[in-house]
Amino acid sequence: MSAIPRKALIAISSYNEPFYPDGTKTGLFYTEALHPYQALVKAGFEVDLASETGTYGIDEHSTEKQFLSDEDEKIYHDANHKFNVLLNKHLHKASDLDAKQYGLFFASAGHASLYDYPHARGLQSIAEDIYKRGGIVSAVCHGPAILPGIKENGKSIINGKTVTGFTTEGEVVLDILEKIKKDKVPTIEEGAAAVGATYVAPPTPFADFNKTDGRVVTGANPASAYSTAEAAIAAFDKA
């Protein structure tokens, strides 16, 4: 169907500031963009990457061995890998893109998303256009921070829908909830509730878990990035 091209946009957070108790920065959680990219390419999608500003920084904890499989680590250190070339040489600024080129929107994450996605009107407007044309809007972990601002007929597209995302319990486990509250940024659960969405948690904060409700697909954490993209692809094929 020409209205919804088999082309995906992966949104990347542009926020890259000190965040963690040890002073390291948050930014893009690497595998939360890499794994969706891999799933989308495997399913025959053309894929672009974009941030609100056309810039990004890495979440410094996301490239630790505990978060990377051997394959992930190999890719991370390969500057010529197609994903890294897209990320580091061809990252688009949202406002420079033509939304009508895309049929699927996927918001990758990192705690950074809590800080810039709620105000990222360029990315939000692309997602709105995709959704209006019958495409898919998806997000993983802290990526659902963008969803309250994606609107249709004046209301968030998640109003009345069931979504998941990183749990408040997980923020406590990571010793980060106090920082989030101090900075006055809503958690994923708070953001969903504020626009009339129902939040469902994974069985445990870091279990692979995703939720599809119509053309909105959400995932809970880094472990869910690949399966959430697969669920988004399934929703696209159904649409």
mmCIF file of C-alpha atoms in Angstrom:
data_model
loop_
_atom_site.group_PDB
_atom_site.id
_atom_site.type_symbol
_atom_site.label_atom_id
_atom_site.label_comp_id
_atom_site.label_asym_id
_atom_site.label_seq_id
_atom_site.Cartn_x
_atom_site.Cartn_y
_atom_site.Cartn_z
ATOM 1 C CA MET A 1 0.000 0.000 0.000
ATOM 2 C CA SER A 2 1.563 3.256 -1.132
ATOM 3 C CA ALA A 3 0.127 5.184 1.850
ATOM 4 C CA ILE A 4 2.300 3.246 4.291
ATOM 5 C CA PRO A 5 5.759 2.651 2.810
ATOM 6 C CA ARG A 6 7.882 -0.223 4.101
ATOM 7 C CA LYS A 7 10.353 2.268 5.481
ATOM 8 C CA ALA A 8 11.025 2.875 9.171
ATOM 9 C CA LEU A 9 12.370 5.781 11.163
ATOM 10 C CA ILE A 10 14.216 4.962 14.374
ATOM 11 C CA ALA A 11 14.163 7.950 16.720
ATOM 12 C CA ILE A 12 17.317 8.614 18.770
ATOM 13 C CA SER A 13 17.560 10.775 21.874
ATOM 14 C CA SER A 14 19.664 13.925 21.433
ATOM 15 C CA TYR A 15 20.081 14.507 25.197
ATOM 16 C CA ASN A 16 23.583 13.640 26.439
ATOM 17 C CA GLU A 17 24.282 14.972 29.913
ATOM 18 C CA PRO A 18 25.700 13.611 33.203
ATOM 19 C CA PHE A 19 22.934 11.602 34.841
ATOM 20 C CA TYR A 20 24.051 8.553 36.792
ATOM 21 C CA PRO A 21 25.233 8.612 40.422
ATOM 22 C CA ASP A 22 28.803 7.971 39.196
ATOM 23 C CA GLY A 23 28.702 11.086 36.983
ATOM 24 C CA THR A 24 28.496 9.252 33.656
ATOM 25 C CA LYS A 25 26.209 10.513 30.896
ATOM 26 C CA THR A 26 22.922 9.218 29.637
ATOM 27 C CA GLY A 27 22.126 9.243 25.937
ATOM 28 C CA LEU A 28 21.220 6.606 23.377
ATOM 29 C CA PHE A 29 21.078 3.133 24.917
ATOM 30 C CA TYR A 30 22.999 1.486 22.090
ATOM 31 C CA THR A 31 21.216 -1.862 21.687
ATOM 32 C CA GLU A 32 17.789 -0.225 21.923
ATOM 33 C CA ALA A 33 18.443 1.194 18.459
ATOM 34 C CA LEU A 34 20.735 -1.555 17.117
ATOM 35 C CA HIS A 35 18.358 -4.450 17.827
ATOM 36 C CA PRO A 36 15.279 -2.778 16.282
ATOM 37 C CA TYR A 37 17.439 -1.843 13.274
ATOM 38 C CA GLN A 38 18.446 -5.493 12.867
ATOM 39 C CA ALA A 39 14.852 -6.732 13.144
ATOM 40 C CA LEU A 40 13.563 -4.136 10.675
ATOM 41 C CA VAL A 41 16.273 -4.765 8.082
ATOM 42 C CA LYS A 42 15.694 -8.518 8.377
ATOM 43 C CA ALA A 43 11.991 -7.892 7.644
ATOM 44 C CA GLY A 44 12.815 -5.947 4.486
ATOM 45 C CA PHE A 45 12.431 -2.399 5.787
ATOM 46 C CA GLU A 46 14.533 0.500 4.637
ATOM 47 C CA VAL A 47 15.665 2.294 7.821
ATOM 48 C CA ASP A 48 16.669 5.858 8.658
ATOM 49 C CA LEU A 49 17.811 7.238 12.005
ATOM 50 C CA ALA A 50 16.921 10.689 13.309
ATOM 51 C CA SER A 51 17.124 12.765 16.466
ATOM 52 C CA GLU A 52 15.428 16.059 17.211
ATOM 53 C CA THR A 53 18.657 18.031 16.694
ATOM 54 C CA GLY A 54 20.520 15.745 14.278
ATOM 55 C CA THR A 55 23.028 15.003 17.045
ATOM 56 C CA TYR A 56 23.293 12.325 19.710
ATOM 57 C CA GLY A 57 25.562 10.967 22.410
ATOM 58 C CA ILE A 58 25.865 7.469 23.799
ATOM 59 C CA ASP A 59 24.613 6.324 27.193
ATOM 60 C CA GLU A 60 27.939 5.441 28.765
ATOM 61 C CA HIS A 61 26.542 2.482 30.694
ATOM 62 C CA SER A 62 24.849 0.985 27.633
ATOM 63 C CA THR A 63 28.144 -0.149 26.122
ATOM 64 C CA GLU A 64 29.263 -2.076 29.205
ATOM 65 C CA LYS A 65 29.768 -5.813 28.709
ATOM 66 C CA GLN A 66 26.693 -6.661 30.827
ATOM 67 C CA PHE A 67 24.462 -5.014 28.220
ATOM 68 C CA LEU A 68 26.197 -6.291 25.063
ATOM 69 C CA SER A 69 26.222 -9.799 23.656
ATOM 70 C CA ASP A 70 29.414 -10.894 21.903
ATOM 71 C CA GLU A 71 27.795 -10.017 18.569
ATOM 72 C CA ASP A 72 26.656 -6.597 19.855
ATOM 73 C CA GLU A 73 30.158 -5.847 21.106
ATOM 74 C CA LYS A 74 31.683 -6.825 17.771
ATOM 75 C CA ILE A 75 29.250 -4.511 15.946
ATOM 76 C CA TYR A 76 29.832 -1.650 18.397
ATOM 77 C CA HIS A 77 33.565 -1.710 17.665
ATOM 78 C CA ASP A 78 33.099 -1.942 13.878
ATOM 79 C CA ALA A 79 32.954 1.635 12.567
ATOM 80 C CA ASN A 80 32.050 0.337 9.094
ATOM 81 C CA HIS A 81 29.003 -1.642 10.185
ATOM 82 C CA LYS A 82 25.950 -0.271 8.365
ATOM 83 C CA PHE A 83 24.188 0.644 11.606
ATOM 84 C CA ASN A 84 27.180 2.614 12.905
ATOM 85 C CA VAL A 85 27.603 4.384 9.578
ATOM 86 C CA LEU A 86 23.948 5.475 9.719
ATOM 87 C CA LEU A 87 24.252 6.560 13.343
ATOM 88 C CA ASN A 88 27.550 8.412 13.109
ATOM 89 C CA LYS A 89 27.526 9.755 9.541
ATOM 90 C CA HIS A 90 23.901 9.904 8.403
ATOM 91 C CA LEU A 91 21.862 10.769 11.499
ATOM 92 C CA HIS A 92 19.069 13.067 10.338
ATOM 93 C CA LYS A 93 17.575 16.100 12.015
ATOM 94 C CA ALA A 94 13.861 15.384 12.406
ATOM 95 C CA SER A 95 12.711 18.658 10.862
ATOM 96 C CA ASP A 96 14.682 17.911 7.669
ATOM 97 C CA LEU A 97 12.708 14.749 6.908
ATOM 98 C CA ASP A 98 9.569 14.125 4.878
ATOM 99 C CA ALA A 99 7.266 12.155 7.193
ATOM 100 C CA LYS A 100 5.375 10.663 4.237
ATOM 101 C CA GLN A 101 8.392 8.528 3.358
ATOM 102 C CA TYR A 102 7.823 6.401 6.469
ATOM 103 C CA GLY A 103 5.286 3.792 7.528
ATOM 104 C CA LEU A 104 6.729 2.786 10.887
ATOM 105 C CA PHE A 105 8.132 4.906 13.721
ATOM 106 C CA PHE A 106 10.270 3.327 16.451
ATOM 107 C CA ALA A 107 11.469 5.360 19.440
ATOM 108 C CA SER A 108 14.691 3.950 20.834
ATOM 109 C CA ALA A 109 15.708 4.999 24.304
ATOM 110 C CA GLY A 110 18.068 5.542 27.168
ATOM 111 C CA HIS A 111 17.123 7.571 30.257
ATOM 112 C CA ALA A 112 17.960 10.574 28.056
ATOM 113 C CA SER A 113 14.580 10.084 26.363
ATOM 114 C CA LEU A 114 12.800 11.291 29.507
ATOM 115 C CA TYR A 115 14.459 14.673 29.029
ATOM 116 C CA ASP A 116 14.099 15.415 25.314
ATOM 117 C CA TYR A 117 11.319 13.246 23.856
ATOM 118 C CA PRO A 118 8.426 15.051 25.619
ATOM 119 C CA HIS A 119 9.478 18.263 23.816
ATOM 120 C CA ALA A 120 10.703 16.738 20.530
ATOM 121 C CA ARG A 121 8.061 18.212 18.232
ATOM 122 C CA GLY A 122 9.968 17.311 15.085
ATOM 123 C CA LEU A 123 9.993 13.617 15.938
ATOM 124 C CA GLN A 124 6.464 13.744 17.345
ATOM 125 C CA SER A 125 5.064 15.317 14.158
ATOM 126 C CA ILE A 126 6.619 12.580 11.999
ATOM 127 C CA ALA A 127 5.025 9.943 14.239
ATOM 128 C CA GLU A 128 1.680 11.787 14.054
ATOM 129 C CA ASP A 129 1.797 11.774 10.252
ATOM 130 C CA ILE A 130 2.667 8.063 10.128
ATOM 131 C CA TYR A 131 -0.147 7.210 12.530
ATOM 132 C CA LYS A 132 -2.678 9.340 10.647
ATOM 133 C CA ARG A 133 -1.871 7.425 7.443
ATOM 134 C CA GLY A 134 -2.435 4.042 9.093
ATOM 135 C CA GLY A 135 1.181 3.281 10.019
ATOM 136 C CA ILE A 136 2.725 2.004 13.246
ATOM 137 C CA VAL A 137 4.098 3.962 16.201
ATOM 138 C CA SER A 138 6.341 1.953 18.510
ATOM 139 C CA ALA A 139 8.748 2.604 21.381
ATOM 140 C CA VAL A 140 10.859 0.675 23.881
ATOM 141 C CA CYS A 141 12.018 1.184 27.480
ATOM 142 C CA HIS A 142 12.112 4.986 28.063
ATOM 143 C CA GLY A 143 11.127 5.606 24.427
ATOM 144 C CA PRO A 144 7.419 5.761 25.372
ATOM 145 C CA ALA A 145 8.213 9.179 26.894
ATOM 146 C CA ILE A 146 7.489 10.467 23.385
ATOM 147 C CA LEU A 147 3.980 8.976 23.171
ATOM 148 C CA PRO A 148 1.967 11.460 25.289
ATOM 149 C CA GLY A 149 2.996 14.231 22.854
ATOM 150 C CA ILE A 150 2.005 12.306 19.706
ATOM 151 C CA LYS A 151 -1.571 13.410 19.097
ATOM 152 C CA GLU A 152 -4.596 12.709 16.963
ATOM 153 C CA ASN A 153 -7.698 14.921 17.178
ATOM 154 C CA GLY A 154 -6.175 16.803 20.100
ATOM 155 C CA LYS A 155 -5.568 13.740 22.279
ATOM 156 C CA SER A 156 -2.502 11.548 22.721
ATOM 157 C CA ILE A 157 -2.633 8.457 20.522
ATOM 158 C CA ILE A 158 -2.226 6.371 23.717
ATOM 159 C CA ASN A 159 -5.352 7.819 25.342
ATOM 160 C CA GLY A 160 -7.498 4.775 26.200
ATOM 161 C CA LYS A 161 -4.748 2.371 25.107
ATOM 162 C CA THR A 162 -2.633 -0.107 27.072
ATOM 163 C CA VAL A 163 1.125 0.429 26.988
ATOM 164 C CA THR A 164 4.283 -0.713 28.698
ATOM 165 C CA GLY A 165 7.733 0.812 29.175
ATOM 166 C CA PHE A 166 10.444 0.980 31.804
ATOM 167 C CA THR A 167 9.006 0.440 35.273
ATOM 168 C CA THR A 168 9.236 2.830 38.194
ATOM 169 C CA GLU A 169 10.398 -0.212 40.173
ATOM 170 C CA GLY A 170 13.305 -0.469 37.732
ATOM 171 C CA GLU A 171 14.262 3.154 38.439
ATOM 172 C CA VAL A 172 14.398 2.277 42.142
ATOM 173 C CA VAL A 173 16.572 -0.783 41.425
ATOM 174 C CA LEU A 174 18.981 1.431 39.436
ATOM 175 C CA ASP A 175 18.977 4.063 42.226
ATOM 176 C CA ILE A 176 17.792 6.723 39.778
ATOM 177 C CA LEU A 177 14.227 7.550 40.823
ATOM 178 C CA GLU A 178 15.319 10.335 43.175
ATOM 179 C CA LYS A 179 17.253 12.056 40.351
ATOM 180 C CA ILE A 180 14.244 11.802 37.999
ATOM 181 C CA LYS A 181 11.922 13.279 40.623
ATOM 182 C CA LYS A 182 14.382 16.055 41.453
ATOM 183 C CA ASP A 183 14.592 16.970 37.750
ATOM 184 C CA LYS A 184 10.774 16.986 37.560
ATOM 185 C CA VAL A 185 10.579 14.685 34.544
ATOM 186 C CA PRO A 186 7.738 12.147 34.540
ATOM 187 C CA THR A 187 8.491 8.443 34.710
ATOM 188 C CA ILE A 188 7.053 6.318 31.896
ATOM 189 C CA GLU A 189 4.227 5.188 34.188
ATOM 190 C CA GLU A 190 3.379 8.783 35.156
ATOM 191 C CA GLY A 191 3.489 10.003 31.553
ATOM 192 C CA ALA A 192 1.108 7.263 30.429
ATOM 193 C CA ALA A 193 -1.355 7.896 33.271
ATOM 194 C CA ALA A 194 -1.391 11.654 32.600
ATOM 195 C CA VAL A 195 -2.866 11.142 29.110
ATOM 196 C CA GLY A 196 -5.356 8.415 29.973
ATOM 197 C CA ALA A 197 -3.345 5.333 29.027
ATOM 198 C CA THR A 198 -3.261 2.104 31.033
ATOM 199 C CA TYR A 199 0.275 1.032 31.940
ATOM 200 C CA VAL A 200 1.130 -2.665 32.291
ATOM 201 C CA ALA A 201 4.410 -3.812 33.806
ATOM 202 C CA PRO A 202 6.554 -6.739 32.716
ATOM 203 C CA PRO A 203 6.719 -9.737 35.129
ATOM 204 C CA THR A 204 10.033 -8.331 36.434
ATOM 205 C CA PRO A 205 11.643 -4.971 35.514
ATOM 206 C CA PHE A 206 14.162 -6.495 33.100
ATOM 207 C CA ALA A 207 12.106 -9.323 31.559
ATOM 208 C CA ASP A 208 11.514 -9.362 27.780
ATOM 209 C CA PHE A 209 7.990 -7.944 27.445
ATOM 210 C CA ASN A 210 6.017 -5.988 24.864
ATOM 211 C CA LYS A 211 2.447 -4.883 24.313
ATOM 212 C CA THR A 212 0.511 -4.249 21.102
ATOM 213 C CA ASP A 213 -2.684 -2.204 21.235
ATOM 214 C CA GLY A 214 -3.930 -1.490 17.736
ATOM 215 C CA ARG A 215 -1.187 0.380 15.899
ATOM 216 C CA VAL A 216 0.751 1.313 19.051
ATOM 217 C CA VAL A 217 3.481 -1.119 20.089
ATOM 218 C CA THR A 218 5.565 -0.704 23.256
ATOM 219 C CA GLY A 219 8.342 -2.625 24.990
ATOM 220 C CA ALA A 220 9.576 -2.585 28.561
ATOM 221 C CA ASN A 221 13.384 -2.497 28.660
ATOM 222 C CA PRO A 222 16.629 -3.220 26.759
ATOM 223 C CA ALA A 223 15.888 -6.968 26.686
ATOM 224 C CA SER A 224 12.651 -6.167 24.822
ATOM 225 C CA ALA A 225 14.112 -4.080 21.997
ATOM 226 C CA TYR A 226 14.246 -6.842 19.370
ATOM 227 C CA SER A 227 10.904 -8.449 20.248
ATOM 228 C CA THR A 228 9.184 -5.040 20.328
ATOM 229 C CA ALA A 229 10.444 -4.299 16.820
ATOM 230 C CA GLU A 230 9.206 -7.739 15.700
ATOM 231 C CA ALA A 231 5.798 -6.962 17.220
ATOM 232 C CA ALA A 232 5.771 -3.584 15.441
ATOM 233 C CA ILE A 233 6.565 -5.326 12.150
ATOM 234 C CA ALA A 234 3.723 -7.803 12.757
ATOM 235 C CA ALA A 235 1.345 -4.890 13.430
ATOM 236 C CA PHE A 236 2.568 -3.175 10.246
ATOM 237 C CA ASP A 237 1.961 -6.283 8.154
ATOM 238 C CA LYS A 238 -1.518 -6.582 9.651
ATOM 239 C CA ALA A 239 -2.290 -2.904 8.974
#
